[in-house]
Short mmCIF file of C-alpha atoms and ligand atoms in Angstrom, two decimals:
data_model
loop_
_atom_site.label_atom_id
_atom_site.label_comp_id
_atom_site.label_asym_id
_atom_site.label_seq_id
_atom_site.Cartn_x
_atom_site.Cartn_y
_atom_site.Cartn_z
CA MET A 1 -22.22 32.40 -58.36
CA VAL A 2 -20.13 29.44 -59.16
CA VAL A 3 -19.49 26.52 -57.83
CA LEU A 4 -17.46 23.21 -57.83
CA GLY A 5 -19.47 20.28 -58.39
CA ILE A 6 -17.79 16.92 -57.83
CA GLU A 7 -19.54 13.40 -58.06
CA SER A 8 -18.11 10.26 -57.39
CA SER A 9 -21.23 8.14 -55.58
CA CYS A 10 -21.65 5.23 -58.66
CA ASP A 11 -18.92 4.19 -61.28
CA GLU A 12 -18.19 8.16 -62.73
CA THR A 13 -15.68 9.39 -61.46
CA ALA A 14 -17.13 13.91 -62.28
CA ALA A 15 -16.59 17.14 -62.35
CA ALA A 16 -17.90 20.60 -62.94
CA LEU A 17 -17.81 24.55 -62.71
CA VAL A 18 -21.45 25.69 -62.36
CA ALA A 19 -22.54 29.26 -62.90
CA ASP A 20 -25.94 30.64 -61.34
CA ASP A 21 -27.62 32.01 -64.61
CA ARG A 22 -27.07 27.85 -65.41
CA ARG A 23 -24.06 28.11 -67.80
CA ILE A 24 -21.78 25.32 -67.36
CA LEU A 25 -18.74 26.43 -67.49
CA ALA A 26 -16.83 22.84 -67.54
CA ASP A 27 -17.84 19.31 -67.02
CA THR A 28 -15.31 16.40 -66.93
CA ILE A 29 -15.89 12.66 -66.56
CA PHE A 30 -14.07 10.12 -65.77
CA ALA A 31 -16.07 6.42 -66.88
CA GLN A 32 -14.25 3.77 -65.13
CA ILE A 33 -16.47 1.69 -67.99
CA ALA A 34 -12.77 -0.19 -68.39
CA GLU A 35 -12.49 -2.01 -65.52
CA HIS A 36 -15.94 -2.98 -64.64
CA THR A 37 -16.86 -4.05 -67.87
CA PRO A 38 -14.49 -7.62 -67.57
CA PHE A 39 -17.30 -8.34 -64.25
CA GLY A 40 -20.36 -7.15 -66.44
CA GLY A 41 -21.03 -4.85 -63.21
CA VAL A 42 -20.09 -2.12 -61.23
CA VAL A 43 -17.95 -3.18 -59.18
CA PRO A 44 -17.51 -1.32 -55.54
CA GLU A 45 -14.25 -1.56 -53.83
CA ILE A 46 -13.23 -1.13 -57.75
CA ALA A 47 -15.43 1.74 -58.26
CA ALA A 48 -13.70 3.55 -54.78
CA ARG A 49 -10.13 2.43 -55.88
CA ALA A 50 -10.54 4.78 -59.23
CA HIS A 51 -12.35 7.39 -57.89
CA LEU A 52 -9.43 7.61 -55.42
CA ASP A 53 -6.97 7.19 -58.29
CA HIS A 54 -8.79 9.79 -60.89
CA LEU A 55 -10.65 12.20 -58.55
CA ASP A 56 -7.01 14.88 -58.42
CA GLU A 57 -6.98 14.62 -62.51
CA THR A 58 -10.80 15.08 -63.24
CA ILE A 59 -11.21 18.05 -60.97
CA ALA A 60 -8.07 19.99 -62.53
CA ALA A 61 -9.19 19.09 -66.00
CA ALA A 62 -12.22 20.64 -64.69
CA MET A 63 -10.53 23.69 -63.40
CA ARG A 64 -8.34 24.26 -66.24
CA GLN A 65 -11.28 23.42 -69.18
CA ALA A 66 -12.72 26.42 -67.32
CA ASP A 67 -9.80 28.36 -66.69
CA MET A 68 -10.47 28.90 -63.14
CA LYS A 69 -8.23 28.73 -60.12
CA PHE A 70 -9.87 27.82 -56.63
CA ALA A 71 -10.01 30.84 -55.71
CA ASP A 72 -12.69 32.14 -57.84
CA VAL A 73 -14.44 29.40 -56.98
CA ASP A 74 -17.25 30.58 -55.03
CA ALA A 75 -17.97 26.99 -53.29
CA VAL A 76 -17.79 23.55 -53.40
CA ALA A 77 -20.85 20.72 -53.99
CA VAL A 78 -20.36 17.15 -53.50
CA THR A 79 -22.70 13.87 -53.68
CA GLY A 80 -23.25 12.96 -49.83
CA GLY A 81 -25.21 10.26 -51.40
CA PRO A 82 -26.78 7.66 -51.76
CA GLY A 83 -24.57 5.53 -53.62
CA LEU A 84 -21.45 3.07 -52.95
CA ILE A 85 -20.52 4.49 -50.00
CA GLY A 86 -16.31 3.69 -50.82
CA GLY A 87 -16.80 6.49 -52.67
CA VAL A 88 -19.17 8.84 -52.11
CA ILE A 89 -16.24 9.20 -48.98
CA VAL A 90 -13.28 9.89 -51.03
CA GLY A 91 -15.54 12.54 -53.25
CA VAL A 92 -16.86 13.85 -50.20
CA MET A 93 -13.19 14.11 -47.86
CA MET A 94 -11.58 16.28 -51.27
CA ALA A 95 -14.54 17.91 -51.43
CA LYS A 96 -14.60 19.46 -47.49
CA ALA A 97 -10.42 19.82 -48.13
CA ILE A 98 -10.42 22.14 -50.54
CA ALA A 99 -13.26 23.93 -49.13
CA LEU A 100 -12.10 24.31 -46.24
CA ALA A 101 -7.91 24.62 -47.77
CA HIS A 102 -9.46 27.94 -49.80
CA LYS A 103 -12.41 29.28 -47.49
CA LYS A 104 -15.23 28.77 -49.15
CA PRO A 105 -18.58 27.19 -48.74
CA PHE A 106 -18.79 23.29 -48.87
CA ILE A 107 -22.37 21.27 -49.22
CA ALA A 108 -23.32 18.25 -49.74
CA VAL A 109 -26.52 17.60 -51.80
CA ASN A 110 -28.86 14.19 -52.37
CA HIS A 111 -27.20 12.53 -55.81
CA LEU A 112 -31.51 12.60 -56.56
CA GLU A 113 -31.81 15.91 -56.54
CA GLY A 114 -29.00 16.92 -58.30
CA HIS A 115 -31.01 13.83 -61.32
CA ALA A 116 -34.21 15.42 -60.24
CA LEU A 117 -33.15 19.83 -60.20
CA THR A 118 -31.31 19.07 -63.99
CA ALA A 119 -34.45 20.02 -65.33
CA ARG A 120 -33.61 23.49 -64.31
CA LEU A 121 -30.48 23.98 -65.60
CA THR A 122 -31.21 22.40 -68.94
CA ASP A 123 -34.63 24.12 -69.04
CA ASP A 124 -35.13 26.01 -66.59
CA VAL A 125 -38.24 23.79 -65.49
CA ALA A 126 -40.63 25.26 -62.62
CA PHE A 127 -42.40 23.57 -59.98
CA PRO A 128 -43.66 21.70 -60.17
CA TYR A 129 -43.18 18.54 -62.12
CA LEU A 130 -43.45 14.42 -62.40
CA LEU A 131 -40.19 13.14 -62.63
CA LEU A 132 -39.13 9.39 -63.81
CA LEU A 133 -36.05 8.79 -62.71
CA VAL A 134 -33.79 5.71 -64.42
CA SER A 135 -31.05 4.89 -64.53
CA GLY A 136 -28.37 1.65 -62.77
CA GLY A 137 -29.18 2.54 -60.12
CA HIS A 138 -32.68 4.10 -59.43
CA CYS A 139 -36.39 4.03 -60.77
CA GLN A 140 -39.13 6.16 -59.43
CA LEU A 141 -41.63 8.15 -59.62
CA LEU A 142 -41.32 11.46 -57.65
CA VAL A 143 -43.09 15.26 -57.35
CA VAL A 144 -40.89 17.61 -57.46
CA GLU A 145 -42.75 20.44 -55.96
CA ASP A 146 -39.60 22.57 -54.62
CA VAL A 147 -35.36 22.40 -53.73
CA GLY A 148 -35.90 19.50 -50.56
CA ARG A 149 -39.54 19.19 -51.54
CA TYR A 150 -40.43 15.45 -53.40
CA GLN A 151 -42.94 13.55 -52.82
CA ARG A 152 -42.31 9.75 -53.60
CA LEU A 153 -44.86 8.08 -55.46
CA GLY A 154 -43.68 4.50 -56.70
CA ALA A 155 -40.30 3.34 -56.90
CA THR A 156 -38.57 0.13 -57.89
CA ILE A 157 -39.17 -3.15 -55.26
CA ASP A 158 -36.49 -5.39 -56.50
CA ASP A 159 -33.69 -4.40 -59.53
CA ALA A 160 -33.81 -0.67 -61.12
CA ALA A 161 -35.09 -0.04 -65.19
CA GLY A 162 -30.89 -0.47 -65.36
CA GLU A 163 -29.85 -2.74 -63.59
CA ALA A 164 -32.68 -4.72 -65.58
CA PHE A 165 -30.91 -4.18 -68.83
CA ASP A 166 -27.51 -4.62 -67.54
CA LYS A 167 -28.44 -8.40 -66.36
CA ALA A 168 -30.28 -8.79 -69.57
CA ALA A 169 -27.11 -7.84 -71.04
CA LYS A 170 -25.42 -10.20 -69.34
CA LEU A 171 -27.59 -12.89 -69.75
CA MET A 172 -27.65 -12.49 -73.34
CA GLY A 173 -23.95 -11.67 -73.56
CA LEU A 174 -24.51 -8.52 -74.90
CA GLY A 175 -21.44 -6.59 -73.12
CA PHE A 176 -21.76 -4.33 -70.75
CA PRO A 177 -23.16 -1.63 -70.37
CA GLY A 178 -26.75 -3.49 -70.94
CA GLY A 179 -28.38 -0.62 -71.87
CA PRO A 180 -26.98 0.36 -75.66
CA ALA A 181 -25.53 -2.78 -75.71
CA VAL A 182 -29.39 -4.29 -75.91
CA ALA A 183 -30.59 -1.44 -77.79
CA ALA A 184 -28.23 -1.54 -80.36
CA ALA A 185 -29.34 -6.22 -80.56
CA ALA A 186 -32.75 -4.78 -81.01
CA ALA A 187 -32.58 -2.49 -83.84
CA GLN A 188 -32.05 -5.57 -85.94
CA ALA A 189 -34.82 -7.29 -84.35
CA THR A 190 -36.35 -8.85 -87.71
CA ASN A 191 -39.58 -10.19 -85.17
CA PRO A 192 -39.71 -9.29 -81.36
CA VAL A 193 -40.26 -11.68 -79.26
CA ARG A 194 -44.06 -10.76 -77.98
CA ASP A 195 -44.89 -12.48 -74.18
CA LEU A 196 -42.58 -11.42 -71.81
CA PRO A 197 -44.72 -10.36 -69.19
CA ARG A 198 -44.87 -6.70 -67.78
CA PRO A 199 -44.46 -7.06 -64.23
CA MET A 200 -47.12 -4.52 -62.79
CA LYS A 201 -48.36 -3.24 -65.20
CA GLY A 202 -52.24 -2.17 -64.01
CA ARG A 203 -51.42 -1.94 -60.53
CA ASP A 204 -52.72 0.89 -58.80
CA ASP A 205 -49.51 1.69 -57.36
CA CYS A 206 -46.81 3.74 -59.09
CA ASN A 207 -44.14 0.63 -58.23
CA PHE A 208 -42.48 -1.28 -60.92
CA SER A 209 -40.63 -3.97 -60.72
CA PHE A 210 -38.17 -6.00 -63.09
CA SER A 211 -37.34 -9.01 -62.07
CA GLY A 212 -40.01 -11.55 -62.74
CA LEU A 213 -39.10 -10.22 -66.54
CA LYS A 214 -35.78 -11.15 -66.05
CA THR A 215 -36.47 -14.79 -64.94
CA ALA A 216 -38.48 -14.87 -68.14
CA LEU A 217 -36.07 -13.42 -70.36
CA ARG A 218 -33.10 -16.28 -68.39
CA GLN A 219 -35.85 -18.95 -69.43
CA ARG A 220 -36.04 -18.11 -72.52
CA VAL A 221 -32.12 -18.04 -73.14
CA GLU A 222 -31.56 -20.78 -71.27
CA ALA A 223 -34.28 -22.92 -73.35
CA MET A 224 -32.47 -21.95 -76.37
CA ARG A 225 -29.56 -22.34 -76.12
CA ALA A 226 -30.83 -25.97 -75.13
CA ALA A 227 -31.89 -26.29 -78.52
CA ASP A 228 -28.70 -24.77 -80.59
CA ALA A 229 -30.63 -21.77 -81.21
CA PHE A 230 -29.68 -19.02 -79.70
CA ASP A 231 -28.41 -17.27 -83.33
CA ASP A 232 -27.51 -13.58 -84.02
CA ALA A 233 -31.29 -13.30 -84.96
CA THR A 234 -33.00 -14.91 -81.90
CA ARG A 235 -30.95 -12.61 -79.54
CA ALA A 236 -31.97 -9.50 -82.00
CA ASN A 237 -35.41 -10.59 -81.38
CA LEU A 238 -35.14 -11.73 -77.67
CA ALA A 239 -33.53 -8.09 -76.61
CA ALA A 240 -36.33 -5.96 -78.62
CA GLY A 241 -39.44 -8.25 -77.06
CA PHE A 242 -37.10 -6.81 -73.48
CA GLN A 243 -36.78 -3.36 -74.14
CA ALA A 244 -40.56 -3.73 -75.81
CA ALA A 245 -41.78 -4.82 -72.20
CA VAL A 246 -39.42 -2.52 -70.23
CA VAL A 247 -40.91 0.32 -71.97
CA ASP A 248 -44.44 -0.79 -71.55
CA CYS A 249 -43.33 -1.20 -67.58
CA LEU A 250 -42.17 2.15 -67.40
CA ILE A 251 -45.12 4.21 -69.75
CA ASP A 252 -47.94 2.49 -67.66
CA ARG A 253 -46.25 3.39 -64.70
CA THR A 254 -45.77 6.82 -64.76
CA ARG A 255 -49.41 6.96 -67.04
CA HIS A 256 -50.66 6.48 -63.65
CA ALA A 257 -48.44 8.54 -61.41
CA LEU A 258 -49.38 11.27 -63.90
CA GLU A 259 -53.22 10.68 -63.02
CA ILE A 260 -51.88 11.79 -59.81
CA ALA A 261 -49.51 14.08 -59.59
CA ARG A 262 -52.14 15.93 -62.00
CA ALA A 263 -54.99 15.73 -59.64
CA ALA A 264 -52.41 16.62 -56.26
CA HIS A 265 -50.92 19.73 -58.57
CA PRO A 266 -53.95 20.83 -61.51
CA ARG A 267 -50.89 23.26 -62.61
CA LEU A 268 -48.17 20.32 -63.32
CA SER A 269 -45.12 21.95 -65.35
CA ALA A 270 -43.37 18.90 -67.03
CA LEU A 271 -43.00 15.34 -67.49
CA VAL A 272 -39.65 15.23 -66.87
CA VAL A 273 -36.85 12.16 -67.32
CA ALA A 274 -33.69 11.58 -65.99
CA GLY A 275 -31.37 8.59 -65.35
CA GLY A 276 -28.96 6.71 -67.73
CA VAL A 277 -31.96 5.19 -69.47
CA ALA A 278 -33.47 7.85 -70.45
CA ALA A 279 -30.86 7.91 -73.25
CA ASN A 280 -32.96 5.07 -74.79
CA GLN A 281 -35.15 6.42 -77.82
CA HIS A 282 -37.58 4.04 -77.50
CA LEU A 283 -38.57 4.50 -74.06
CA ARG A 284 -38.40 8.74 -75.18
CA GLY A 285 -40.34 8.21 -77.98
CA ALA A 286 -42.97 6.04 -75.46
CA LEU A 287 -42.87 9.24 -73.10
CA GLN A 288 -43.35 12.26 -75.93
CA GLN A 289 -46.78 10.53 -76.45
CA LEU A 290 -47.60 10.11 -73.37
CA ALA A 291 -47.51 14.03 -72.69
CA THR A 292 -48.64 14.63 -75.72
CA ARG A 293 -52.09 12.70 -74.57
CA TYR A 294 -51.61 15.29 -71.07
CA ASP A 295 -50.69 17.96 -73.13
CA LEU A 296 -47.71 18.41 -71.23
CA PRO A 297 -44.09 19.27 -72.19
CA ILE A 298 -41.51 16.22 -71.96
CA VAL A 299 -37.83 17.57 -70.94
CA ALA A 300 -35.69 15.36 -71.27
CA PRO A 301 -32.07 16.68 -70.75
CA PRO A 302 -28.86 15.66 -72.94
CA PRO A 303 -28.13 12.50 -72.89
CA ARG A 304 -24.60 13.07 -70.89
CA LEU A 305 -26.36 15.23 -68.02
CA CYS A 306 -29.30 12.19 -68.16
CA THR A 307 -26.39 10.25 -66.57
CA ASP A 308 -24.58 10.83 -63.67
CA ASN A 309 -22.02 14.10 -63.70
CA ALA A 310 -20.89 16.77 -61.17
CA ALA A 311 -22.64 19.44 -63.42
CA MET A 312 -26.08 18.73 -62.19
CA ILE A 313 -24.27 18.37 -58.23
CA ALA A 314 -23.30 21.43 -59.07
CA TRP A 315 -26.54 22.88 -59.74
CA ALA A 316 -28.34 21.48 -57.22
CA GLY A 317 -25.26 23.63 -54.76
CA ILE A 318 -26.47 26.34 -56.43
CA GLU A 319 -30.41 25.41 -55.36
CA ARG A 320 -29.85 25.48 -52.29
CA LEU A 321 -26.80 27.60 -51.18
CA ARG A 322 -29.14 30.40 -53.21
CA ARG A 323 -31.26 29.44 -50.31
CA GLY A 324 -28.56 29.89 -47.22
CA GLU A 325 -28.40 26.87 -46.88
CA THR A 326 -25.00 24.98 -45.96
CA SER A 327 -23.02 21.67 -44.77
CA GLY A 328 -20.79 21.39 -42.05
CA PHE A 329 -17.32 20.12 -42.37
CA ASP A 330 -18.73 17.32 -39.22
CA TYR A 331 -21.42 16.16 -42.60
CA ALA A 332 -20.75 12.62 -42.73
CA PRO A 333 -20.97 10.30 -46.42
CA ARG A 334 -25.03 8.64 -46.77
CA PRO A 335 -25.03 5.45 -48.19
CA ARG A 336 -28.77 5.42 -48.10
CA TRP A 337 -30.55 8.91 -48.44
CA PRO A 338 -34.11 9.51 -49.53
CA LEU A 339 -35.91 12.18 -50.89
CA ASP A 340 -38.59 11.89 -48.99
CA SER A 341 -38.66 10.84 -46.12
CA THR A 342 -42.49 10.51 -45.36
CA ALA A 343 -42.13 7.67 -48.21
CA PRO A 344 -42.06 3.89 -46.13
CA ALA A 345 -38.34 2.46 -47.25
CA LEU A 346 -38.43 -0.16 -50.37
CA ALA A 347 -36.44 -2.91 -49.91
CA GLY A 348 -34.80 -4.44 -53.04
CA ALA A 349 -30.93 -4.49 -55.03
CA GLY A 350 -32.26 -1.23 -57.20
CA VAL A 351 -33.32 0.76 -53.43
CA LYS A 352 -30.37 3.22 -52.79
CA ALA A 353 -32.94 5.57 -51.13
O1 KG4 B 401 -27.38 7.47 -64.65
P1 KG4 B 401 -26.47 6.24 -64.98
O2 KG4 B 401 -25.08 7.23 -65.52
O3 KG4 B 401 -26.20 5.68 -63.71
C1 KG4 B 401 -26.39 5.50 -62.85
O4 KG4 B 401 -26.83 6.23 -61.55
O5 KG4 B 401 -26.99 4.15 -62.53
O6 KG4 B 401 -27.12 4.77 -65.81
C2 KG4 B 401 -26.99 3.79 -66.64
C3 KG4 B 401 -27.86 2.68 -67.06
C4 KG4 B 401 -27.06 1.94 -66.98
O7 KG4 B 401 -27.79 0.81 -66.39
C5 KG4 B 401 -27.17 1.64 -68.37
O8 KG4 B 401 -27.35 -0.33 -69.00
C6 KG4 B 401 -27.76 2.47 -68.90
O9 KG4 B 401 -28.46 3.20 -67.77
N1 KG4 B 401 -28.67 3.51 -70.39
C7 KG4 B 401 -29.46 2.87 -71.14
C8 KG4 B 401 -28.87 3.14 -72.46
N2 KG4 B 401 -28.35 3.28 -72.15
C9 KG4 B 401 -28.10 4.01 -70.21
N3 KG4 B 401 -30.53 1.62 -71.45
C10 KG4 B 401 -31.43 1.79 -71.51
N4 KG4 B 401 -30.84 1.97 -73.30
C11 KG4 B 401 -29.86 3.20 -73.17
N5 KG4 B 401 -29.90 3.69 -74.47
ZN1 ZN B 402 -26.95 8.67 -61.04
#
């Protein structure tokens, strides 16, 4: 089975062809960085229009890469939510049109499920596993028990971790996207700032919060600017301090989640990390140490498959289709779509589900 996957829920316009034996036959991404850079963040209406402008060509490029025609495809999978709704609508309409015209099954998949199951595409990880999902739009800890069975142990109550990196970079004048910019500045630090707060650390739930850390950083930056002391060296030291604080919070919350997950699932197979922030080398190193302490393998898919992409959507589609599931052509795009519908709703900018 070969599935065409389409992703357009944030600022990546992406298409991929994936086979059910875990081969990625094509994987194309048009990243809208230039469109959003002047604003220092993703502007939903600009994103929706850019998806409309680029999705045709992105899909055509994927078909060329795999040297396939629509007739060769067995089904069309698309992100049906959660995400920026204009973009989700563009993708869903496109997927329905292709499926209808070529008489193929259509399946709308949850974007978060795409991230959650990527480790099965890349590393064939067995259920159950603990997933730390950290990106610009999501920050959650989930036990992935099976396809469609997720237990959310914690999530952010305000900003997502990647969003915090992006806002910190903007505050320090480091550019967009913020994560790689903060990491690059941090690498130049000679004396990292050590006393930034670690919100939620030690709490006995598994939730995250980054807004207090961001406020503390803003106060530092403003004070230094006022004292005319905000030079490159100071900026690097602040960036390193900020990065260390975020990593510390993520590790503390993940450690707590591991305890809970292990108690409930003694046969936990791995600690999996996904999402754009998983590209952060400090985080990867710290997670590796944590997993070793719990005698678990750590699975971190390559950065290209950690950030938003369509291969993960095609793969989630395959996992669902293999179970005989499809969606109807009356499927309605969803701005919010929690993976764990039993978990209480959380209100916050970084919470799409
Ligand atoms: O998964 P992704 O591409 O898109 C969303 O679904 O949000 O994640 C993008 C996020 C951005 O916030 C970006 O700043 C962050 O991932 N990011 C990083 C790094 N690379 C990307 N954060 C920290 N360190 C990095 N090296
Ligand atoms: Zn994502």
